[in-house]
mmCIF file of C-alpha atoms in Angstrom:
data_model
loop_
_atom_site.group_PDB
_atom_site.id
_atom_site.type_symbol
_atom_site.label_atom_id
_atom_site.label_comp_id
_atom_site.label_asym_id
_atom_site.label_seq_id
_atom_site.Cartn_x
_atom_site.Cartn_y
_atom_site.Cartn_z
ATOM 1 C CA MET V 273 83.547 112.243 74.448
ATOM 2 C CA SER V 274 85.053 113.628 77.449
ATOM 3 C CA ALA V 275 85.953 111.478 80.823
ATOM 4 C CA THR V 276 83.622 111.625 83.316
ATOM 5 C CA ILE V 277 85.105 112.853 86.931
ATOM 6 C CA SER V 278 83.908 112.803 90.379
ATOM 7 C CA ILE V 279 85.232 114.798 92.711
ATOM 8 C CA CYS V 280 84.811 112.438 96.494
ATOM 9 C CA ILE V 281 85.313 114.630 99.484
ATOM 10 C CA PRO V 282 85.816 112.078 102.704
ATOM 11 C CA CYS V 283 85.927 114.392 105.919
ATOM 12 C CA HIS V 284 85.927 114.038 109.654
ATOM 13 C CA LYS V 285 85.883 116.906 112.238
ATOM 14 C CA SER V 286 86.671 119.105 109.293
ATOM 15 C CA GLU V 287 84.220 122.171 110.535
ATOM 16 C CA ARG V 288 86.576 124.705 109.980
ATOM 17 C CA TYR V 289 87.596 123.970 106.174
ATOM 18 C CA ILE V 290 84.700 122.205 104.475
ATOM 19 C CA ARG V 291 82.908 124.959 103.208
ATOM 20 C CA THR V 292 86.203 126.117 101.522
ATOM 21 C CA THR V 293 86.601 122.829 99.994
ATOM 22 C CA ILE V 294 82.937 122.639 98.916
ATOM 23 C CA GLU V 295 83.184 125.918 97.338
ATOM 24 C CA SER V 296 86.432 124.906 95.536
ATOM 25 C CA ALA V 297 84.529 122.102 93.854
ATOM 26 C CA LEU V 298 81.655 123.893 92.804
ATOM 27 C CA ALA V 299 83.751 126.729 91.399
ATOM 28 C CA GLN V 300 85.422 124.786 88.677
ATOM 29 C CA THR V 301 85.696 126.241 85.315
ATOM 30 C CA VAL V 302 84.252 123.010 84.045
ATOM 31 C CA PRO V 303 81.759 121.331 86.409
ATOM 32 C CA ALA V 304 82.632 117.800 87.416
ATOM 33 C CA ASP V 305 80.322 115.253 86.658
ATOM 34 C CA GLU V 306 79.387 114.902 90.618
ATOM 35 C CA ILE V 307 80.697 115.923 93.716
ATOM 36 C CA LEU V 308 80.305 113.327 96.575
ATOM 37 C CA ILE V 309 80.727 114.425 100.216
ATOM 38 C CA SER V 310 80.797 111.542 102.901
ATOM 39 C CA ASP V 311 81.097 112.568 106.638
ATOM 40 C CA ASP V 312 82.550 109.925 109.232
ATOM 41 C CA ARG V 313 80.232 110.979 111.892
ATOM 42 C CA SER V 314 82.086 114.173 112.726
ATOM 43 C CA PRO V 315 81.606 115.014 116.414
ATOM 44 C CA ASP V 316 81.645 118.418 115.063
ATOM 45 C CA LYS V 317 79.444 120.480 112.625
ATOM 46 C CA SER V 318 81.247 119.479 109.357
ATOM 47 C CA PHE V 319 77.905 117.143 108.767
ATOM 48 C CA GLU V 320 75.729 120.414 109.595
ATOM 49 C CA ILE V 321 77.875 122.403 106.972
ATOM 50 C CA VAL V 322 77.961 119.734 104.545
ATOM 51 C CA LYS V 323 73.749 119.340 104.707
ATOM 52 C CA GLU V 324 73.886 122.925 103.589
ATOM 53 C CA TYR V 325 74.751 121.644 99.560
ATOM 54 C CA ALA V 326 72.174 119.220 99.676
ATOM 55 C CA ASP V 327 70.121 120.867 96.868
ATOM 56 C CA VAL V 328 72.978 121.476 94.586
ATOM 57 C CA PRO V 329 73.108 119.646 91.501
ATOM 58 C CA ARG V 330 75.662 117.053 91.028
ATOM 59 C CA VAL V 331 76.352 116.871 94.752
ATOM 60 C CA ARG V 332 75.431 113.808 96.709
ATOM 61 C CA ILE V 333 75.743 113.672 100.435
ATOM 62 C CA MET V 334 76.515 110.601 102.307
ATOM 63 C CA ARG V 335 77.379 108.585 105.669
ATOM 64 C CA PRO V 336 78.973 105.364 106.041
ATOM 65 C CA PRO V 337 76.662 103.019 107.660
ATOM 66 C CA GLN V 338 79.202 103.365 110.920
ATOM 67 C CA ARG V 339 82.241 105.030 111.902
ATOM 68 C CA THR V 340 85.330 103.642 110.150
ATOM 69 C CA THR V 341 88.862 103.988 109.479
ATOM 70 C CA LEU V 342 90.390 106.547 106.959
ATOM 71 C CA GLY V 343 90.878 104.172 104.718
ATOM 72 C CA GLY V 344 87.855 102.516 104.713
ATOM 73 C CA HIS V 345 86.265 105.758 104.408
ATOM 74 C CA TYR V 346 88.061 106.482 101.177
ATOM 75 C CA ARG V 347 86.932 102.823 100.288
ATOM 76 C CA PHE V 348 83.254 103.777 101.001
ATOM 77 C CA VAL V 349 83.132 107.148 98.830
ATOM 78 C CA LEU V 350 85.403 105.270 95.896
ATOM 79 C CA GLU V 351 82.284 102.394 95.653
ATOM 80 C CA GLN V 352 79.893 105.206 95.574
ATOM 81 C CA ALA V 353 81.228 106.910 92.567
ATOM 82 C CA THR V 354 80.289 106.583 89.400
ATOM 83 C CA SER V 355 82.600 108.394 86.952
ATOM 84 C CA ASP V 356 85.388 107.275 84.851
ATOM 85 C CA PHE V 357 88.090 109.218 87.117
ATOM 86 C CA ILE V 358 88.183 109.952 90.670
ATOM 87 C CA CYS V 359 89.785 113.134 92.608
ATOM 88 C CA PHE V 360 90.260 112.440 95.738
ATOM 89 C CA LEU V 361 89.473 115.931 97.976
ATOM 90 C CA SER V 362 90.890 116.020 101.395
ATOM 91 C CA SER V 363 88.458 117.686 103.727
ATOM 92 C CA ASP V 364 90.909 120.507 104.416
ATOM 93 C CA ASP V 365 92.498 121.213 101.193
ATOM 94 C CA ALA V 366 91.286 123.184 98.223
ATOM 95 C CA LEU V 367 91.158 122.951 93.859
ATOM 96 C CA ILE V 368 92.339 125.391 91.443
ATOM 97 C CA PRO V 369 88.909 126.686 89.716
ATOM 98 C CA GLY V 370 90.734 124.922 86.026
ATOM 99 C CA PHE V 371 91.615 121.762 87.826
ATOM 100 C CA VAL V 372 88.377 119.596 86.695
ATOM 101 C CA GLU V 373 89.080 121.022 83.193
ATOM 102 C CA ARG V 374 92.894 120.347 83.165
ATOM 103 C CA MET V 375 92.247 117.036 84.121
ATOM 104 C CA GLN V 376 89.821 116.491 81.525
ATOM 105 C CA ARG V 377 92.382 117.919 78.910
ATOM 106 C CA GLU V 378 95.162 115.983 79.788
ATOM 107 C CA ILE V 379 92.883 112.854 79.829
ATOM 108 C CA GLY V 380 91.490 113.043 76.167
ATOM 109 C CA ASN V 381 90.432 110.533 74.502
ATOM 110 C CA ASP V 382 93.236 108.486 75.591
ATOM 111 C CA GLN V 383 91.975 105.187 76.937
ATOM 112 C CA ASP V 384 95.191 103.958 78.654
ATOM 113 C CA ILE V 385 95.199 106.661 81.070
ATOM 114 C CA GLY V 386 94.816 105.002 84.487
ATOM 115 C CA MET V 387 96.230 107.735 86.383
ATOM 116 C CA VAL V 388 96.571 111.931 86.992
ATOM 117 C CA ALA V 389 98.892 113.153 89.345
ATOM 118 C CA GLY V 390 99.522 116.645 90.056
ATOM 119 C CA ALA V 391 101.029 119.355 91.957
ATOM 120 C CA CYS V 392 99.538 121.214 95.078
ATOM 121 C CA LEU V 393 100.363 124.697 96.880
ATOM 122 C CA GLU V 394 100.871 124.098 100.207
ATOM 123 C CA CYS V 395 98.995 126.814 102.230
ATOM 124 C CA ASP V 396 98.806 128.488 105.965
ATOM 125 C CA SER V 397 95.650 128.719 107.733
ATOM 126 C CA ASN V 398 94.693 131.812 105.916
ATOM 127 C CA LEU V 399 95.302 129.964 102.571
ATOM 128 C CA THR V 400 98.633 131.776 102.242
ATOM 129 C CA PRO V 401 100.543 129.575 99.856
ATOM 130 C CA MET V 402 104.057 128.775 101.268
ATOM 131 C CA ARG V 403 105.384 125.816 99.326
ATOM 132 C CA LEU V 404 104.838 124.098 95.784
ATOM 133 C CA ARG V 405 104.809 120.245 96.897
ATOM 134 C CA GLY V 406 105.285 117.304 93.605
ATOM 135 C CA GLY V 407 105.811 119.852 91.138
#
C-alpha cells in the first residue's frame, strides 16, 4: 500500500500567487490524499480565493482560531493533517505535476523513511525559471 501524502498550504497575504499554488497541488499526476489550505486571517483577498476551492474533493479549508506566528501557523496545519507524510507548500510556490507521484515512488514501502527532501526551481514573478536550488 502506498504511503499517504498531505499537501499543506499555509497562506497569509498571498492573493497574488495562491491560485497558482493551489492549482499546482490539484494538477498532480497522482493526487495527494488531501490538500489542506489554511489562511491566517489575511487582510487581502487570499481567503476569498481559497474559498473558491471549498467544494473540490480532497481539499480542506481552515483558519486558525486567531492570527498566529509563522511557526504557529505551520504547526496548526500540521496538526490537521491525517496522512503518513506531509508536504508543506508555501503559498507563493508551485509543484511540478509529478511531485506526489515521485514522492510516493521514493518512499515505496520503506517504513524507515522519515523525510523526503528535494530541489526547487527559483522563478521570477512570471514563473520563468532563474536557478536551481538544492539540486
